[in-house]
Amino acid sequence: MKIITKDIKFLLFKARKIGINNKTDLFITFILLVGVFATLTNFLNWIFFHANWEVVSRNLNLYIIGTYPKALSWRPFLWISIIILLSFTTLLKKLNYIKKRFIYICWLLIIPLGIYLLAGGINIIPISTNFWGGLSLTLILTFISIIIALPIGILLALGRQSNLLIIKKITSLYIDCMRSVPLIAILFFGQLLTPLLLPVGMEINRVIRAIFSFSIFVSAYISEDIRGGLQSVPQNQIEAAKVLGLNKYQINKFIVLPQALIIAIPALTNQAIGLLQNTSLMAILGLVELLGISRSILANPQFIGSHLEVYVWLALIYWLVCTIIALLAKKIERHFSKSLNFQGDL
Amino acid sequence: MRFTKSYIIQYLFLLIIILFLILIINNVHFNLIRTGLGFDFAWLFRPASFSLAEHILPYSPSNSFAWALLVGWTNSLRVIFVALIFSTIIGISAGILGKSHNYILKFISRLYILIIRQTPLLLQLLFWYFVGFLSIRNPVNIIVPIINISNQGINIFGYILTPEFSSLIIGLSVFTGAYIAEIVRGGLNSVPKGQWEAYKSLGISDSIGLKDIIIPQALPAILPGLTSQYLNLAKNSTLAIAVGYADIYAVSDTVINQTGKSIEGFILLLIGFLFINLIISNIMEFFNRNILKNKA
Amino acid sequence: MRKLLSSIIGLTLLISGCSSSNQIGKSRLDIIKQRNQLICGVSGKIPGFSFLNTNGKYSGLDVDICKAISAAFLESPNNIQLRPLTAAERFTSLRTGEIDLLSRNTTFNLSRDSQKGNGLSFAPVVFHDGQGLMVKINSGVKDLKDLSNKSICVGSGTTTEQNINDAFEEKSLKYTPIKYQDLNQVIAGYLQGRCAAMTSDRSQLAAARSSFKNPGNHVILDNILSKEPLAPATVGNDERLADAVRWVIYALIEAEEKGITQSNINQKLDLAKDNKGMKPLRRFLGIEGDLGEKLGLANDFVVKIIKTTGNYGEIYNRNLGPNSQVYIPRGLNQISKQGGILISPPFN
């Protein structure tokens, strides 16, 4: 008996310690906890006892590489394995400066490597983008689009800050227009209308059109994030640089942009994660990236009706990939703000 | 010298853009002739001959394509405004819970943000619709005669919300709510710590302190972010097509498909969206001004 | 300034005019042969017609038609690119030249075939279908009028959407369409009880039903809302390509009429070579005459087709026959000798 009262006292003490102070607080906590607990038990129960995971296990290859030729499937697999390996070394190891340099170079090489491995070319058999699919397509769409959108975004941001009136007006018009249109409309434009914009006989394949659409869309958002960064660079630094005799181009390149970019890293990360999630919209327009391939799998007569399993599985993959990107970005941000010796609230 | 140089750059830039546009317009013109698609808006006044599940305005398949598009547009507005209200409620609650000193509440709020922000909205919508609504086998009565949830939708006082509409509202609100929660948290963080301690030391309760002291100070930091989230919500509402709700994009898609007029349909879609954006940003501007006035 | 601008406009017009002129007047057939690849638009999401296997390959009736055509056009039947297309983008893709051939269970009708409509050119029908309605047995629905004021699950961007509307409007009945983007969403919506009925081509309804856990609980109503002749299509103003595709399909039917199959094609070939008297067979298999050349194909294109995919009956049985995953009785899709309506004009 004594032990029990002791326990209760201990629990109350604990409760106070975790911040439950009054009755309303306790009530809200209790309700939310019951809700979370009920959902969790139901969910776990379903995962382990009711779900039929065959739709996932038997199509594992499809989710990752899509309709990529089987004999060459090692190529996308190799690429994804390298990405995973690199992510883990970046995240887990404490590295010295030189090794860090090396890892950043590796990251920069990931995109050309991905294009080379997926598309083929010199020394390996070329594979049309039509066969790309699944997670590998989702990743390459995201990576290439971001890498194209970033410089465009920087130029747009500088253009909007420029005191050349015409350039300022045109870039502002572009940014504002892009930002007021839903992404799916841009993608629709890219997939169905760009063939009408091209001269007869010229064709751009669908993956490249998708990359183009994503890039022009995201660059407008990136430019606004970078503009935020540009504005938060203290004015006195620019004055100081002018006094030192640096010209406008030099000031931008060496003083303003590096700081603006570092300040913008969290916002840019959100754009990258948002973009990765938004590649799923291509499923509506007929590409077989991760969500698209899942919808095709669900049409296989053997797997009709296994929606829940597929959605949970997809949510898990997307969540993992996005979380890894977020963690990587945090690491990079910490490194750069340290290396620049940047003081201030990031 | 410098003056003329910058002028040359500007006009060169302008020239390149104009050239580019000319080239594209020329290509479009040529392609439209080649494929026989043509460019006109006469089809807008022909009967649509497809039906729509939901409409606030009166609609029947014998109405014109133009009317069908307008109905889709109003459907979009309906979703956007309802989701806007719910996402604000969810976002503000989750944001404040995230600042709570109760670890469990804080944890739940963080967990919510963590799960929702790292998964695609489209997937969440499919999940809410196919799993959340359609898989309900036995109707759920929350408050027995008032709210009834089944796979035929939500029935409130005999007013029926379809599963398509409801799941879209829930999906959009929960998703946008997670982003609003982050903005609210950031806004609350921007209020100096002394203000929190001040109202506590005066013996003012948390709810009143938040309402009268902290939130009014946090609002200027919250409102701009809120506006852009509302605009995002409006743009994201076009994913309605995935759950079978007839919004402006879904109707445009059908119209383009039936008439083959893709360029014209696309232009109308953009114009429709321009108006939605104008409405939202004007309303937010109005709020912004009023709040600033109240503060002054 | 104005002079400069106008001369630049003139120049661009000239350049784009030049770049386009050499492409026009050339048949798509030559382009296909030149790149040694046939780009074929399919659905990728319809059981039995085109869907993704667990091994990452598309299969189905529509896919086999593509293979047959590629076997006839090109040296190898594997030089084929299958593009999954949504219902909404299929015609645009064909007209802008993104795909060579559309084999995506597309209904053959006047407005799609005509130059002022969608401007396509349809090949012979490869599957005669009709739109129907499927309901749950215990719902007691027997006829269209029992569905009045109920909701019906429909795939958007299809003729299905229009037909159901016409059928209800004709009887002045009201209904609520719940529109989804692809067939498996329609199935999911119906199975989960969102709609009282689902409507689609009857073949697809049957295919869907056969994959249900309790197929006996569902019934396809006798009402046939429309004729749905499904046929491959090519772009409208290219007669050579259209002819070639047309006769590949007829070859598949003719081969079934003549009893030529994948397994006996070599015997038939030897037989025809040895017997100079079997004129029609010799012409059909390209030993004699120049039927293939007239189409711009190899003379033995029929042999190549049959070796790759077999005749129409074999294609049907592989994908929709009793031993396949989705069994649909042949019905109208028998050759005329067996009581169906498939018939090939003579290969003369």
PDB file of N, CA, C and O in Angstrom, chain B residues 176-213:
ATOM      1  N   THR B 176      -1.850  22.229 -44.388  1.00  0.00           N
ATOM      2  CA  THR B 176      -1.518  23.644 -44.247  1.00  0.00           C
ATOM      3  C   THR B 176      -1.360  24.016 -42.777  1.00  0.00           C
ATOM      4  O   THR B 176      -0.532  24.851 -42.431  1.00  0.00           O
ATOM      5  N   GLY B 177      -2.179  23.355 -41.921  1.00  0.00           N
ATOM      6  CA  GLY B 177      -2.100  23.614 -40.482  1.00  0.00           C
ATOM      7  C   GLY B 177      -0.700  23.399 -39.950  1.00  0.00           C
ATOM      8  O   GLY B 177      -0.213  24.158 -39.108  1.00  0.00           O
ATOM      9  N   ALA B 178      -0.026  22.350 -40.444  1.00  0.00           N
ATOM     10  CA  ALA B 178       1.324  22.064 -39.967  1.00  0.00           C
ATOM     11  C   ALA B 178       2.276  23.197 -40.318  1.00  0.00           C
ATOM     12  O   ALA B 178       3.172  23.537 -39.535  1.00  0.00           O
ATOM     13  N   TYR B 179       2.081  23.797 -41.499  1.00  0.00           N
ATOM     14  CA  TYR B 179       2.940  24.918 -41.882  1.00  0.00           C
ATOM     15  C   TYR B 179       2.601  26.164 -41.081  1.00  0.00           C
ATOM     16  O   TYR B 179       3.481  26.904 -40.650  1.00  0.00           O
ATOM     17  N   ILE B 180       1.272  26.368 -40.871  1.00  0.00           N
ATOM     18  CA  ILE B 180       0.865  27.538 -40.082  1.00  0.00           C
ATOM     19  C   ILE B 180       1.387  27.413 -38.655  1.00  0.00           C
ATOM     20  O   ILE B 180       1.834  28.396 -38.058  1.00  0.00           O
ATOM     21  N   ALA B 181       1.369  26.179 -38.125  1.00  0.00           N
ATOM     22  CA  ALA B 181       1.849  25.973 -36.757  1.00  0.00           C
ATOM     23  C   ALA B 181       3.294  26.440 -36.616  1.00  0.00           C
ATOM     24  O   ALA B 181       3.650  27.084 -35.623  1.00  0.00           O
ATOM     25  N   GLU B 182       4.111  26.132 -37.621  1.00  0.00           N
ATOM     26  CA  GLU B 182       5.507  26.563 -37.581  1.00  0.00           C
ATOM     27  C   GLU B 182       5.608  28.081 -37.593  1.00  0.00           C
ATOM     28  O   GLU B 182       6.427  28.670 -36.881  1.00  0.00           O
ATOM     29  N   ILE B 183       4.746  28.712 -38.397  1.00  0.00           N
ATOM     30  CA  ILE B 183       4.773  30.174 -38.475  1.00  0.00           C
ATOM     31  C   ILE B 183       4.339  30.789 -37.148  1.00  0.00           C
ATOM     32  O   ILE B 183       4.950  31.734 -36.648  1.00  0.00           O
ATOM     33  N   VAL B 184       3.286  30.190 -36.565  1.00  0.00           N
ATOM     34  CA  VAL B 184       2.793  30.697 -35.284  1.00  0.00           C
ATOM     35  C   VAL B 184       3.883  30.554 -34.221  1.00  0.00           C
ATOM     36  O   VAL B 184       4.142  31.472 -33.431  1.00  0.00           O
ATOM     37  N   ARG B 185       4.549  29.391 -34.232  1.00  0.00           N
ATOM     38  CA  ARG B 185       5.608  29.162 -33.253  1.00  0.00           C
ATOM     39  C   ARG B 185       6.723  30.204 -33.420  1.00  0.00           C
ATOM     40  O   ARG B 185       7.207  30.779 -32.447  1.00  0.00           O
ATOM     41  N   GLY B 186       7.075  30.446 -34.688  1.00  0.00           N
ATOM     42  CA  GLY B 186       8.100  31.454 -34.957  1.00  0.00           C
ATOM     43  C   GLY B 186       7.661  32.823 -34.464  1.00  0.00           C
ATOM     44  O   GLY B 186       8.436  33.560 -33.859  1.00  0.00           O
ATOM     45  N   GLY B 187       6.384  33.140 -34.700  1.00  0.00           N
ATOM     46  CA  GLY B 187       5.844  34.423 -34.265  1.00  0.00           C
ATOM     47  C   GLY B 187       5.874  34.560 -32.759  1.00  0.00           C
ATOM     48  O   GLY B 187       6.277  35.595 -32.214  1.00  0.00           O
ATOM     49  N   LEU B 188       5.476  33.479 -32.067  1.00  0.00           N
ATOM     50  CA  LEU B 188       5.478  33.523 -30.605  1.00  0.00           C
ATOM     51  C   LEU B 188       6.900  33.672 -30.089  1.00  0.00           C
ATOM     52  O   LEU B 188       7.150  34.385 -29.115  1.00  0.00           O
ATOM     53  N   ASN B 189       7.840  33.011 -30.766  1.00  0.00           N
ATOM     54  CA  ASN B 189       9.236  33.122 -30.356  1.00  0.00           C
ATOM     55  C   ASN B 189       9.765  34.540 -30.512  1.00  0.00           C
ATOM     56  O   ASN B 189      10.698  34.932 -29.822  1.00  0.00           O
ATOM     57  N   SER B 190       9.136  35.278 -31.462  1.00  0.00           N
ATOM     58  CA  SER B 190       9.650  36.623 -31.719  1.00  0.00           C
ATOM     59  C   SER B 190       9.229  37.606 -30.622  1.00  0.00           C
ATOM     60  O   SER B 190       9.768  38.702 -30.545  1.00  0.00           O
ATOM     61  N   VAL B 191       8.270  37.189 -29.789  1.00  0.00           N
ATOM     62  CA  VAL B 191       7.862  38.063 -28.678  1.00  0.00           C
ATOM     63  C   VAL B 191       8.912  37.932 -27.573  1.00  0.00           C
ATOM     64  O   VAL B 191       9.249  36.814 -27.183  1.00  0.00           O
ATOM     65  N   PRO B 192       9.444  39.046 -27.094  1.00  0.00           N
ATOM     66  CA  PRO B 192      10.509  38.972 -26.091  1.00  0.00           C
ATOM     67  C   PRO B 192      10.092  38.167 -24.866  1.00  0.00           C
ATOM     68  O   PRO B 192       8.940  38.230 -24.439  1.00  0.00           O
ATOM     69  N   LYS B 193      11.051  37.431 -24.305  1.00  0.00           N
ATOM     70  CA  LYS B 193      10.758  36.558 -23.151  1.00  0.00           C
ATOM     71  C   LYS B 193      10.183  37.346 -21.985  1.00  0.00           C
ATOM     72  O   LYS B 193       9.344  36.863 -21.241  1.00  0.00           O
ATOM     73  N   GLY B 194      10.644  38.579 -21.850  1.00  0.00           N
ATOM     74  CA  GLY B 194      10.199  39.414 -20.744  1.00  0.00           C
ATOM     75  C   GLY B 194       8.694  39.590 -20.710  1.00  0.00           C
ATOM     76  O   GLY B 194       8.071  39.622 -19.650  1.00  0.00           O
ATOM     77  N   GLN B 195       8.084  39.631 -21.895  1.00  0.00           N
ATOM     78  CA  GLN B 195       6.631  39.805 -21.986  1.00  0.00           C
ATOM     79  C   GLN B 195       5.906  38.617 -21.370  1.00  0.00           C
ATOM     80  O   GLN B 195       4.890  38.774 -20.705  1.00  0.00           O
ATOM     81  N   TRP B 196       6.427  37.402 -21.631  1.00  0.00           N
ATOM     82  CA  TRP B 196       5.806  36.194 -21.066  1.00  0.00           C
ATOM     83  C   TRP B 196       5.928  36.236 -19.552  1.00  0.00           C
ATOM     84  O   TRP B 196       4.959  36.002 -18.827  1.00  0.00           O
ATOM     85  N   GLU B 197       7.151  36.535 -19.111  1.00  0.00           N
ATOM     86  CA  GLU B 197       7.386  36.541 -17.660  1.00  0.00           C
ATOM     87  C   GLU B 197       6.550  37.623 -17.003  1.00  0.00           C
ATOM     88  O   GLU B 197       6.009  37.438 -15.907  1.00  0.00           O
ATOM     89  N   ALA B 198       6.391  38.753 -17.717  1.00  0.00           N
ATOM     90  CA  ALA B 198       5.656  39.874 -17.134  1.00  0.00           C
ATOM     91  C   ALA B 198       4.217  39.491 -16.825  1.00  0.00           C
ATOM     92  O   ALA B 198       3.731  39.691 -15.712  1.00  0.00           O
ATOM     93  N   TYR B 199       3.539  38.876 -17.822  1.00  0.00           N
ATOM     94  CA  TYR B 199       2.120  38.594 -17.545  1.00  0.00           C
ATOM     95  C   TYR B 199       1.980  37.499 -16.498  1.00  0.00           C
ATOM     96  O   TYR B 199       1.041  37.504 -15.706  1.00  0.00           O
ATOM     97  N   LYS B 200       2.974  36.586 -16.478  1.00  0.00           N
ATOM     98  CA  LYS B 200       2.892  35.531 -15.464  1.00  0.00           C
ATOM     99  C   LYS B 200       3.074  36.107 -14.070  1.00  0.00           C
ATOM    100  O   LYS B 200       2.363  35.756 -13.126  1.00  0.00           O
ATOM    101  N   SER B 201       4.017  37.038 -13.962  1.00  0.00           N
ATOM    102  CA  SER B 201       4.263  37.589 -12.635  1.00  0.00           C
ATOM    103  C   SER B 201       3.101  38.451 -12.176  1.00  0.00           C
ATOM    104  O   SER B 201       2.903  38.669 -10.988  1.00  0.00           O
ATOM    105  N   LEU B 202       2.308  38.963 -13.126  1.00  0.00           N
ATOM    106  CA  LEU B 202       1.127  39.737 -12.761  1.00  0.00           C
ATOM    107  C   LEU B 202      -0.029  38.829 -12.372  1.00  0.00           C
ATOM    108  O   LEU B 202      -1.104  39.307 -12.023  1.00  0.00           O
ATOM    109  N   GLY B 203       0.180  37.505 -12.479  1.00  0.00           N
ATOM    110  CA  GLY B 203      -0.856  36.571 -12.083  1.00  0.00           C
ATOM    111  C   GLY B 203      -1.948  36.408 -13.127  1.00  0.00           C
ATOM    112  O   GLY B 203      -3.029  35.911 -12.838  1.00  0.00           O
ATOM    113  N   ILE B 204      -1.688  36.826 -14.371  1.00  0.00           N
ATOM    114  CA  ILE B 204      -2.685  36.662 -15.429  1.00  0.00           C
ATOM    115  C   ILE B 204      -2.624  35.229 -15.931  1.00  0.00           C
ATOM    116  O   ILE B 204      -1.530  34.656 -16.072  1.00  0.00           O
ATOM    117  N   SER B 205      -3.785  34.638 -16.205  1.00  0.00           N
ATOM    118  CA  SER B 205      -3.808  33.235 -16.635  1.00  0.00           C
ATOM    119  C   SER B 205      -3.232  33.117 -18.043  1.00  0.00           C
ATOM    120  O   SER B 205      -3.194  34.081 -18.801  1.00  0.00           O
ATOM    121  N   ASP B 206      -2.825  31.888 -18.385  1.00  0.00           N
ATOM    122  CA  ASP B 206      -2.190  31.654 -19.680  1.00  0.00           C
ATOM    123  C   ASP B 206      -3.084  32.067 -20.837  1.00  0.00           C
ATOM    124  O   ASP B 206      -2.638  32.707 -21.792  1.00  0.00           O
ATOM    125  N   SER B 207      -4.392  31.663 -20.746  1.00  0.00           N
ATOM    126  CA  SER B 207      -5.257  31.917 -21.895  1.00  0.00           C
ATOM    127  C   SER B 207      -5.423  33.416 -22.126  1.00  0.00           C
ATOM    128  O   SER B 207      -5.340  33.894 -23.253  1.00  0.00           O
ATOM    129  N   ILE B 208      -5.637  34.161 -21.068  1.00  0.00           N
ATOM    130  CA  ILE B 208      -5.811  35.606 -21.227  1.00  0.00           C
ATOM    131  C   ILE B 208      -4.496  36.259 -21.623  1.00  0.00           C
ATOM    132  O   ILE B 208      -4.449  37.127 -22.506  1.00  0.00           O
ATOM    133  N   GLY B 209      -3.440  35.805 -21.011  1.00  0.00           N
ATOM    134  CA  GLY B 209      -2.124  36.361 -21.331  1.00  0.00           C
ATOM    135  C   GLY B 209      -1.808  36.188 -22.798  1.00  0.00           C
ATOM    136  O   GLY B 209      -1.377  37.122 -23.481  1.00  0.00           O
ATOM    137  N   LEU B 210      -2.068  34.968 -23.308  1.00  0.00           N
ATOM    138  CA  LEU B 210      -1.808  34.700 -24.722  1.00  0.00           C
ATOM    139  C   LEU B 210      -2.669  35.599 -25.594  1.00  0.00           C
ATOM    140  O   LEU B 210      -2.214  36.226 -26.533  1.00  0.00           O
ATOM    141  N   LYS B 211      -3.968  35.622 -25.247  1.00  0.00           N
ATOM    142  CA  LYS B 211      -4.924  36.312 -26.109  1.00  0.00           C
ATOM    143  C   LYS B 211      -4.669  37.818 -26.140  1.00  0.00           C
ATOM    144  O   LYS B 211      -4.696  38.431 -27.196  1.00  0.00           O
ATOM    145  N   ASP B 212      -4.429  38.396 -24.947  1.00  0.00           N
ATOM    146  CA  ASP B 212      -4.374  39.860 -24.886  1.00  0.00           C
ATOM    147  C   ASP B 212      -2.967  40.433 -24.982  1.00  0.00           C
ATOM    148  O   ASP B 212      -2.798  41.601 -25.334  1.00  0.00           O
ATOM    149  N   ILE B 213      -1.967  39.633 -24.639  1.00  0.00           N
ATOM    150  CA  ILE B 213      -0.628  40.230 -24.583  1.00  0.00           C
ATOM    151  C   ILE B 213       0.293  39.643 -25.658  1.00  0.00           C
ATOM    152  O   ILE B 213       0.861  40.379 -26.456  1.00  0.00           O
TER     153      ILE B 213
END
